[in-house]
């Protein structure tokens, strides 16, 4: 995660921080993926109405869900 948009869903939810590693999006593993590939997968997932992102920050893993219609 290189940026959390102030006032966005991730910032409001509070568990996603800059520097966290995105492990998967909707079950698609992102280890060893290029940044552009991760963005492509995220944009595709957002078009499906619900996005589940699994993050790793330090030694803990967190899961955040984006609800349909929220960007």
mmCIF file with all atom_site columns, C-alpha atoms in Angstrom:
data_model
loop_
_atom_site.group_PDB
_atom_site.id
_atom_site.type_symbol
_atom_site.label_atom_id
_atom_site.label_alt_id
_atom_site.label_comp_id
_atom_site.label_asym_id
_atom_site.label_entity_id
_atom_site.label_seq_id
_atom_site.pdbx_PDB_ins_code
_atom_site.Cartn_x
_atom_site.Cartn_y
_atom_site.Cartn_z
_atom_site.occupancy
_atom_site.B_iso_or_equiv
_atom_site.pdbx_formal_charge
_atom_site.auth_seq_id
_atom_site.auth_comp_id
_atom_site.auth_asym_id
_atom_site.auth_atom_id
_atom_site.pdbx_PDB_model_num
ATOM 1  C CA . UNK A 1 1  ? 0.000   0.000   0.000   1.00 0.00 ? 1  UNK A CA 1
ATOM 2  C CA . UNK A 1 2  ? 1.653   3.193   -1.121  1.00 0.00 ? 2  UNK A CA 1
ATOM 3  C CA . UNK A 1 3  ? -1.183  5.586   -0.261  1.00 0.00 ? 3  UNK A CA 1
ATOM 4  C CA . UNK A 1 4  ? -4.381  5.608   1.774   1.00 0.00 ? 4  UNK A CA 1
ATOM 5  C CA . UNK A 1 5  ? -6.765  8.273   0.488   1.00 0.00 ? 5  UNK A CA 1
ATOM 6  C CA . UNK A 1 6  ? -7.800  10.631  3.305   1.00 0.00 ? 6  UNK A CA 1
ATOM 7  C CA . UNK A 1 7  ? -11.545 10.340  3.900   1.00 0.00 ? 7  UNK A CA 1
ATOM 8  C CA . UNK A 1 8  ? -11.778 7.160   1.782   1.00 0.00 ? 8  UNK A CA 1
ATOM 9  C CA . UNK A 1 9  ? -13.183 3.839   2.955   1.00 0.00 ? 9  UNK A CA 1
ATOM 10 C CA . UNK A 1 10 ? -9.757  2.482   3.946   1.00 0.00 ? 10 UNK A CA 1
ATOM 11 C CA . UNK A 1 11 ? -8.940  5.587   5.980   1.00 0.00 ? 11 UNK A CA 1
ATOM 12 C CA . UNK A 1 12 ? -12.342 5.522   7.678   1.00 0.00 ? 12 UNK A CA 1
ATOM 13 C CA . UNK A 1 13 ? -12.077 1.791   8.436   1.00 0.00 ? 13 UNK A CA 1
ATOM 14 C CA . UNK A 1 14 ? -8.675  2.388   10.008  1.00 0.00 ? 14 UNK A CA 1
ATOM 15 C CA . UNK A 1 15 ? -6.863  -0.938  9.602   1.00 0.00 ? 15 UNK A CA 1
ATOM 16 C CA . UNK A 1 16 ? -5.100  -0.277  6.285   1.00 0.00 ? 16 UNK A CA 1
ATOM 17 C CA . UNK A 1 17 ? -1.851  1.658   6.502   1.00 0.00 ? 17 UNK A CA 1
ATOM 18 C CA . UNK A 1 18 ? 0.805   2.852   4.093   1.00 0.00 ? 18 UNK A CA 1
ATOM 19 C CA . UNK A 1 19 ? 3.543   0.241   3.848   1.00 0.00 ? 19 UNK A CA 1
ATOM 20 C CA . UNK A 1 20 ? 1.226   -2.746  4.375   1.00 0.00 ? 20 UNK A CA 1
ATOM 21 C CA . UNK A 1 21 ? 1.693   -5.592  1.905   1.00 0.00 ? 21 UNK A CA 1
ATOM 22 C CA . UNK A 1 22 ? -1.328  -6.709  -0.138  1.00 0.00 ? 22 UNK A CA 1
ATOM 23 C CA . UNK A 1 23 ? -1.246  -10.513 -0.102  1.00 0.00 ? 23 UNK A CA 1
ATOM 24 C CA . UNK A 1 24 ? -4.349  -11.170 -2.186  1.00 0.00 ? 24 UNK A CA 1
ATOM 25 C CA . UNK A 1 25 ? -7.407  -9.563  -3.745  1.00 0.00 ? 25 UNK A CA 1
ATOM 26 C CA . UNK A 1 26 ? -10.569 -11.685 -3.951  1.00 0.00 ? 26 UNK A CA 1
ATOM 27 C CA . UNK A 1 27 ? -8.475  -14.831 -3.639  1.00 0.00 ? 27 UNK A CA 1
ATOM 28 C CA . UNK A 1 28 ? -5.889  -13.866 -6.284  1.00 0.00 ? 28 UNK A CA 1
ATOM 29 C CA . UNK A 1 29 ? -2.423  -14.101 -4.702  1.00 0.00 ? 29 UNK A CA 1
ATOM 30 C CA . UNK A 1 30 ? -0.165  -11.112 -5.371  1.00 0.00 ? 30 UNK A CA 1
ATOM 31 C CA . UNK A 1 31 ? 3.178   -12.331 -4.034  1.00 0.00 ? 31 UNK A CA 1
ATOM 32 C CA . UNK A 1 32 ? 5.880   -11.519 -6.619  1.00 0.00 ? 32 UNK A CA 1
ATOM 33 C CA . UNK A 1 33 ? 3.403   -9.521  -8.736  1.00 0.00 ? 33 UNK A CA 1
ATOM 34 C CA . UNK A 1 34 ? 4.347   -6.197  -10.278 1.00 0.00 ? 34 UNK A CA 1
ATOM 35 C CA . UNK A 1 35 ? 2.604   -3.072  -8.968  1.00 0.00 ? 35 UNK A CA 1
ATOM 36 C CA . UNK A 1 36 ? 0.777   -2.577  -12.291 1.00 0.00 ? 36 UNK A CA 1
ATOM 37 C CA . UNK A 1 37 ? -0.551  -6.151  -12.141 1.00 0.00 ? 37 UNK A CA 1
ATOM 38 C CA . UNK A 1 38 ? -1.858  -5.615  -8.606  1.00 0.00 ? 38 UNK A CA 1
ATOM 39 C CA . UNK A 1 39 ? -3.631  -2.428  -9.725  1.00 0.00 ? 39 UNK A CA 1
ATOM 40 C CA . UNK A 1 40 ? -5.175  -4.261  -12.691 1.00 0.00 ? 40 UNK A CA 1
ATOM 41 C CA . UNK A 1 41 ? -6.522  -6.993  -10.389 1.00 0.00 ? 41 UNK A CA 1
ATOM 42 C CA . UNK A 1 42 ? -7.878  -4.420  -7.908  1.00 0.00 ? 42 UNK A CA 1
ATOM 43 C CA . UNK A 1 43 ? -9.650  -2.434  -10.641 1.00 0.00 ? 43 UNK A CA 1
ATOM 44 C CA . UNK A 1 44 ? -11.158 -5.623  -12.059 1.00 0.00 ? 44 UNK A CA 1
ATOM 45 C CA . UNK A 1 45 ? -12.358 -6.687  -8.595  1.00 0.00 ? 45 UNK A CA 1
ATOM 46 C CA . UNK A 1 46 ? -13.955 -3.295  -7.914  1.00 0.00 ? 46 UNK A CA 1
ATOM 47 C CA . UNK A 1 47 ? -16.069 -3.753  -11.037 1.00 0.00 ? 47 UNK A CA 1
ATOM 48 C CA . UNK A 1 48 ? -17.489 -6.941  -9.533  1.00 0.00 ? 48 UNK A CA 1
ATOM 49 C CA . UNK A 1 49 ? -19.135 -5.027  -6.676  1.00 0.00 ? 49 UNK A CA 1
ATOM 50 C CA . UNK A 1 50 ? -17.203 -6.366  -3.663  1.00 0.00 ? 50 UNK A CA 1
ATOM 51 C CA . UNK A 1 51 ? -13.507 -6.466  -2.944  1.00 0.00 ? 51 UNK A CA 1
ATOM 52 C CA . UNK A 1 52 ? -11.770 -8.499  -0.253  1.00 0.00 ? 52 UNK A CA 1
ATOM 53 C CA . UNK A 1 53 ? -8.174  -7.461  0.328   1.00 0.00 ? 53 UNK A CA 1
ATOM 54 C CA . UNK A 1 54 ? -5.884  -9.452  2.630   1.00 0.00 ? 54 UNK A CA 1
ATOM 55 C CA . UNK A 1 55 ? -3.035  -7.402  4.086   1.00 0.00 ? 55 UNK A CA 1
ATOM 56 C CA . UNK A 1 56 ? 0.079   -8.111  6.056   1.00 0.00 ? 56 UNK A CA 1
ATOM 57 C CA . UNK A 1 57 ? 1.515   -5.382  8.244   1.00 0.00 ? 57 UNK A CA 1
ATOM 58 C CA . UNK A 1 58 ? 4.453   -6.456  10.359  1.00 0.00 ? 58 UNK A CA 1
ATOM 59 C CA . UNK A 1 59 ? 3.563   -9.875  11.800  1.00 0.00 ? 59 UNK A CA 1
ATOM 60 C CA . UNK A 1 60 ? -0.212  -9.446  11.733  1.00 0.00 ? 60 UNK A CA 1
ATOM 61 C CA . UNK A 1 61 ? -2.684  -10.098 8.926   1.00 0.00 ? 61 UNK A CA 1
ATOM 62 C CA . UNK A 1 62 ? -5.806  -8.028  8.498   1.00 0.00 ? 62 UNK A CA 1
ATOM 63 C CA . UNK A 1 63 ? -8.762  -8.363  6.177   1.00 0.00 ? 63 UNK A CA 1
ATOM 64 C CA . UNK A 1 64 ? -10.762 -5.417  4.864   1.00 0.00 ? 64 UNK A CA 1
ATOM 65 C CA . UNK A 1 65 ? -13.962 -5.575  2.853   1.00 0.00 ? 65 UNK A CA 1
ATOM 66 C CA . UNK A 1 66 ? -15.128 -2.852  0.497   1.00 0.00 ? 66 UNK A CA 1
ATOM 67 C CA . UNK A 1 67 ? -18.895 -2.737  0.099   1.00 0.00 ? 67 UNK A CA 1
ATOM 68 C CA . UNK A 1 68 ? -20.654 -2.313  -3.272  1.00 0.00 ? 68 UNK A CA 1
ATOM 69 C CA . UNK A 1 69 ? -21.038 1.274   -4.425  1.00 0.00 ? 69 UNK A CA 1
ATOM 70 C CA . UNK A 1 70 ? -18.265 2.631   -2.202  1.00 0.00 ? 70 UNK A CA 1
ATOM 71 C CA . UNK A 1 71 ? -15.063 3.814   -3.808  1.00 0.00 ? 71 UNK A CA 1
#
